[in-house]
XYZ file of C-alpha atoms in Angstrom:
97
model
C 58.094 70.832 181.612
C 58.479 67.190 180.725
C 60.698 65.589 183.360
C 60.968 62.257 181.540
C 64.462 62.360 180.130
C 66.184 59.380 178.581
C 69.876 58.971 178.160
C 70.477 58.161 174.505
C 73.323 58.521 172.073
C 72.827 61.812 170.295
C 72.573 62.721 166.666
C 74.949 65.537 167.664
C 77.966 63.299 167.272
C 81.608 63.242 166.435
C 82.117 59.483 166.803
C 79.208 57.560 168.312
C 77.148 60.261 170.044
C 77.917 59.208 173.605
C 79.271 62.559 174.794
C 76.614 64.507 172.920
C 73.954 62.316 174.570
C 75.408 62.916 178.013
C 75.452 66.661 177.340
C 71.800 66.672 176.221
C 70.777 64.592 179.222
C 72.400 67.000 181.674
C 71.447 70.131 179.699
C 74.958 71.389 179.029
C 76.916 72.134 175.896
C 78.467 69.083 174.198
C 81.719 70.992 173.743
C 82.244 71.152 177.515
C 81.573 67.433 177.968
C 84.033 66.644 175.177
C 86.710 68.907 176.670
C 86.330 67.404 180.152
C 86.398 63.869 178.732
C 89.519 64.643 176.695
C 91.318 66.152 179.700
C 90.405 63.234 181.955
C 91.385 60.691 179.269
C 94.787 62.197 178.475
C 95.610 62.490 182.172
C 98.663 60.230 182.664
C 97.693 56.581 182.939
C 94.010 57.016 182.045
C 94.014 56.742 178.262
C 93.089 53.039 178.113
C 90.533 53.471 180.906
C 88.924 56.440 179.115
C 88.684 54.562 175.840
C 87.208 51.487 177.557
C 84.598 53.638 179.317
C 83.712 55.291 175.992
C 83.322 51.922 174.257
C 81.272 50.562 177.157
C 78.955 53.588 177.054
C 78.616 53.180 173.279
C 77.363 49.651 173.821
C 75.123 50.406 176.814
C 73.494 53.684 175.774
C 70.787 53.200 173.121
C 70.709 55.132 169.845
C 68.563 58.283 169.710
C 65.360 57.554 167.799
C 64.789 61.216 166.968
C 61.837 61.611 169.345
C 63.806 63.713 171.795
C 62.733 67.364 171.954
C 66.219 68.541 172.804
C 68.114 66.585 170.190
C 70.953 68.703 168.819
C 69.832 71.682 170.834
C 73.244 73.349 170.813
C 74.387 72.892 167.232
C 72.247 73.264 164.178
C 75.115 72.615 161.799
C 75.054 68.862 162.352
C 71.324 68.378 161.886
C 70.401 66.298 158.883
C 68.413 68.112 156.257
C 66.226 66.435 153.711
C 67.184 66.814 150.078
C 64.904 68.238 147.450
C 64.622 66.087 144.388
C 63.887 67.627 140.988
C 61.819 65.666 138.486
C 61.226 66.258 134.768
C 63.813 68.998 134.406
C 64.678 70.385 131.000
C 67.471 72.695 130.056
C 66.891 75.762 127.929
C 69.240 78.319 126.488
C 68.263 81.665 127.971
C 70.648 83.666 125.825
C 68.624 83.731 122.573
C 69.928 85.942 119.748
């Protein structure tokens, strides 16, 4: 097992990937990190503090370069897929009478 983990902003993101990156770093589901962050942020008097912490983490945590083995390990729906490009396509009428 590779014990060299780096804290990076994840490609599993809703806004900037901070909470997804924290979840991947600690090996837990991003949903739980987002729920805990939301609860702690909406706690009376902590909204501004929570937003400032989020913005600070966005600046301090580097972007994921895609080399991480556990990138987007919990959700496959947000992974980027490459597009297939069609070249030299012609259209034919298949209903010939």
